[in-house]
Structures are given as structure tokens and as C-alpha cells.
Amino acid sequence: MLRGFYTAASGMLNQQRTLDVLTNNVSNAKTPGFRASRVVTTTFDHELLTRMEGYNTGRIGVGSPVAKVDEVLTKFNPNSLEETERPYDMALDGLGYFNIQGLDGETQYLTRNGSFDLDENNQLILPGLGQVMGQEGPIILTTSDFTVESDGSIYDATGALVEKILVTIPPEGAELKQAVNGMFYTDNMEGNVAVDETTQVVQGWLERNNIDINQEYTMVMEAQRAFQACSTALQIIDEIDRKAATQIAAL
């Protein structure tokens, strides 16, 4: 019974983690540039399977009664752009990420979410997440009358260069890890490199996220049913163990 107990319990843990990831995807269905995630499971460990037939106890293979979450992968496929006509909204047409300085003033993040705004200090920010970085530091704008060129250069109404938006990409082989609200980071943010001219900054547009909301809801229902099935199996196994400990022992 212990094998069945651990199998059902591991199934519940896996489905709970899957539900956490899927509901996070659903909650960010309106977040521009958000990338959906998926849970990948694997077996916890292997044990030898032995044939028990008289004195014949030859090994017939391996198996594992317990599964676990191996990793959570992010789907990085891009999506189309949507026009908003807001001067603070920006999208990236091509590879790369905007750079955001976190609210703590130290942590750096990467994001495809270009739904920017101005704070009370005239700093260009991603609301609730941090300041938008330029090549010289946080970007400061004193007016909404500005123009952003395709290379990220920001010009004011007089045509003077204000700053250039910092758009970078991790080097080949670097692991891009997911933070919160569509934010990413690497272990060595200083190692990120500037994108080339094939990536363009588009003002007045936002990138749609890559979430298929119908698919997410379907997968949430599947995970909920799998969780309930494992929970029911766990209750049945527990009841069998209880009877084995009381009724059988009383014979």
C-alpha cells in the first residue's frame, strides 16, 4: 500500500504545481508581451522490477511509482503587435528585451512588456515593477510630446536627443529565468548584449502575449480532474490501510 500512497501523493503535488503555473498564465492573459509557461514532469527514481515465480527471480526491467516536477519551461514564441496610439506604449519587433530597474533600485530585469508610463518624477516606468532603463540610466521625460525612433532613440519636440532605450538580449547559452509579471533575469545581467539593427522599437504599439486562453482553461480543468482523481485514490488507499490495521489484525 505504501507504493500506491506515494504514487497518489506525488500525483497531487504535480497537479498542484501545474495548476499554479496555469493559473498564473490565466492571470496574465492581459499582460502585454507575457510568455506562457508549462510544467515538465519526470520520474523521481527507478527501482528494479523482479519476476517472482517460484525460484525464478530474474530482473525484467525498471520502473518508478513516483513522479515529480522536473522543471517549468517558458514558451518564448513571439506574437503580433497591437496599435494603441499611446506615446508611452512601446513594442519590440524582433529579438531582445527592455531593461527594467526593480523597485529596490538594484535588481535588473528583462521584459517584452512595453506598457510604460510616467511617474511623479517624470521617470519612464513599467507601473508597479520599476524604471525603464536607457543606455545612460533611468529614462526621464518632461513631456508626452516625444518621438521614439526604430533604434530606440528618444527625441523631444525640438528634435534634441533625450536618451536611447536599452534593449539587450542574453548571450547564447545563458539561461533566461522567469520572475513575476512577465519579467525575466539571468544570473549575469551584465553579460547581456545590445541587439542589432534587425530589432526595432515601435512607439504606440504593444506586443500581445502568447497565451491561448481557451487552451489554458482546458488544461486547468484537466489538472483539476487529475488532482481530484489522485485525491480520491489517496483516500481509498488510506481506508484500505485503516481496515488492514484494525479488522485484519483483530482476526
Coordinates of C-alpha atoms in Angstrom, one line a residue, residues 45-192:
D45 CA 13.9 7.5 -9.1
H46 CA 14.0 4.0 -10.6
E47 CA 13.6 0.6 -8.9
L48 CA 14.3 -2.8 -10.3
L49 CA 11.3 -4.9 -11.3
T50 CA 11.8 -8.6 -10.5
R51 CA 9.8 -11.6 -11.6
M52 CA 8.6 -13.6 -8.6
E53 CA 7.7 -17.1 -9.8
G54 CA 8.9 -19.9 -7.6
Y55 CA 12.7 -19.8 -7.5
N56 CA 12.8 -17.7 -10.7
T57 CA 13.5 -14.2 -9.6
G58 CA 15.1 -12.7 -12.8
R59 CA 15.0 -9.0 -13.4
I60 CA 12.5 -7.9 -16.0
G61 CA 13.1 -4.1 -16.1
V62 CA 12.9 -0.9 -14.2
G63 CA 10.1 1.4 -13.1
S64 CA 9.2 4.2 -10.8
P65 CA 6.0 4.6 -8.8
V66 CA 6.7 8.3 -8.1
A67 CA 6.8 11.3 -10.5
K68 CA 8.0 14.8 -9.7
V69 CA 8.2 18.2 -11.4
D70 CA 11.4 18.4 -13.3
E71 CA 11.3 22.0 -14.5
V72 CA 9.0 24.8 -15.6
L73 CA 9.7 25.9 -19.1
T74 CA 8.7 29.2 -20.7
K75 CA 7.3 29.4 -24.3
F76 CA 9.3 32.1 -25.9
N77 CA 7.5 32.2 -29.2
P78 CA 6.7 35.9 -30.1
N79 CA 3.3 37.3 -31.0
S80 CA 1.8 40.0 -33.1
L81 CA 1.8 43.7 -32.3
E82 CA -1.3 45.8 -31.5
E83 CA -1.6 49.5 -32.0
T84 CA -2.6 51.6 -29.0
E85 CA -1.6 55.2 -30.1
R86 CA -0.4 55.9 -26.6
P87 CA 3.0 57.6 -26.8
Y88 CA 4.3 55.7 -23.8
D89 CA 3.5 52.3 -25.2
M90 CA 6.3 50.5 -27.0
A91 CA 6.9 47.2 -28.6
L92 CA 9.9 45.3 -29.9
D93 CA 9.7 44.0 -33.4
G94 CA 12.4 41.3 -33.3
L95 CA 14.6 39.8 -30.7
G96 CA 15.6 41.4 -27.4
Y97 CA 14.1 42.8 -24.2
F98 CA 13.5 46.1 -22.5
N99 CA 15.6 46.6 -19.3
I100 CA 13.8 47.4 -16.1
Q101 CA 15.4 48.5 -12.8
G102 CA 13.4 47.0 -10.0
L103 CA 11.6 48.9 -7.2
D104 CA 14.6 48.2 -4.9
G105 CA 16.8 50.3 -7.2
E106 CA 19.3 47.5 -7.7
T107 CA 17.7 44.4 -9.3
Q108 CA 17.7 44.4 -13.1
Y109 CA 15.0 42.6 -15.1
L110 CA 14.2 41.9 -18.8
T111 CA 10.7 42.2 -20.3
R112 CA 8.8 42.3 -23.5
N113 CA 6.1 44.3 -21.8
G114 CA 6.3 47.9 -23.1
S115 CA 3.2 49.3 -21.4
F116 CA 5.1 52.2 -19.9
D117 CA 4.0 55.4 -18.2
L118 CA 5.5 58.4 -16.3
D119 CA 5.7 58.7 -12.5
E120 CA 5.6 61.8 -10.4
N121 CA 9.4 62.3 -11.0
N122 CA 8.9 62.2 -14.8
Q123 CA 10.7 58.9 -15.0
L124 CA 9.6 56.4 -17.6
I125 CA 8.4 53.3 -15.6
L126 CA 6.7 50.0 -16.0
P127 CA 3.9 50.6 -13.4
G128 CA 4.4 48.6 -10.2
L129 CA 7.6 47.0 -11.5
G130 CA 10.3 49.5 -11.9
Q131 CA 12.1 52.1 -14.1
V132 CA 12.8 51.8 -17.8
M133 CA 16.5 51.9 -18.4
G134 CA 18.3 53.8 -21.1
Q135 CA 21.9 53.5 -22.1
E136 CA 22.9 56.2 -19.5
G137 CA 20.5 55.1 -16.8
P138 CA 16.8 55.6 -15.9
I139 CA 14.9 57.5 -18.6
I140 CA 13.5 60.9 -17.7
L141 CA 10.9 62.6 -19.9
T142 CA 9.4 66.0 -19.1
T143 CA 6.6 65.8 -21.6
S144 CA 4.5 63.4 -23.6
D145 CA 5.5 65.2 -26.8
F146 CA 8.4 63.0 -27.8
T147 CA 9.3 60.6 -30.6
V148 CA 10.9 57.2 -30.4
E149 CA 12.9 56.1 -33.5
S150 CA 13.2 52.4 -34.5
D151 CA 16.7 52.2 -32.9
G152 CA 15.2 53.2 -29.5
S153 CA 16.5 56.8 -29.7
I154 CA 14.1 59.3 -27.9
Y155 CA 13.8 62.9 -29.3
D156 CA 11.9 65.7 -27.7
A157 CA 9.7 68.2 -29.5
T158 CA 12.7 70.3 -30.5
G159 CA 14.5 67.3 -32.1
A160 CA 17.1 67.0 -29.3
L161 CA 18.2 63.5 -28.3
V162 CA 17.0 62.7 -24.8
E163 CA 18.1 59.1 -24.3
K164 CA 18.3 55.8 -26.1
I165 CA 16.2 52.9 -24.7
L166 CA 18.4 50.0 -23.6
V167 CA 17.3 46.8 -25.5
T168 CA 19.5 43.8 -24.8
I169 CA 19.5 40.0 -25.2
P170 CA 21.2 37.3 -23.2
P171 CA 24.3 35.8 -24.9
E172 CA 24.0 32.3 -26.4
G173 CA 23.8 29.6 -23.8
A174 CA 22.6 31.9 -21.0
E175 CA 19.6 30.7 -19.1
L176 CA 16.7 33.1 -19.0
K177 CA 14.7 32.7 -15.8
Q178 CA 11.2 33.8 -15.1
A179 CA 10.4 36.3 -12.4
V180 CA 7.0 37.9 -11.8
N181 CA 4.5 39.6 -14.2
G182 CA 6.3 38.7 -17.4
M183 CA 9.8 39.7 -16.1
F184 CA 12.9 37.7 -16.7
Y185 CA 16.5 37.7 -15.5
T186 CA 19.8 35.9 -16.0
D187 CA 22.5 35.0 -13.5
N188 CA 24.8 37.5 -15.2
M189 CA 22.7 40.5 -16.3
E190 CA 25.9 42.5 -17.1
G191 CA 26.7 39.9 -19.7
N192 CA 23.7 40.7 -21.8

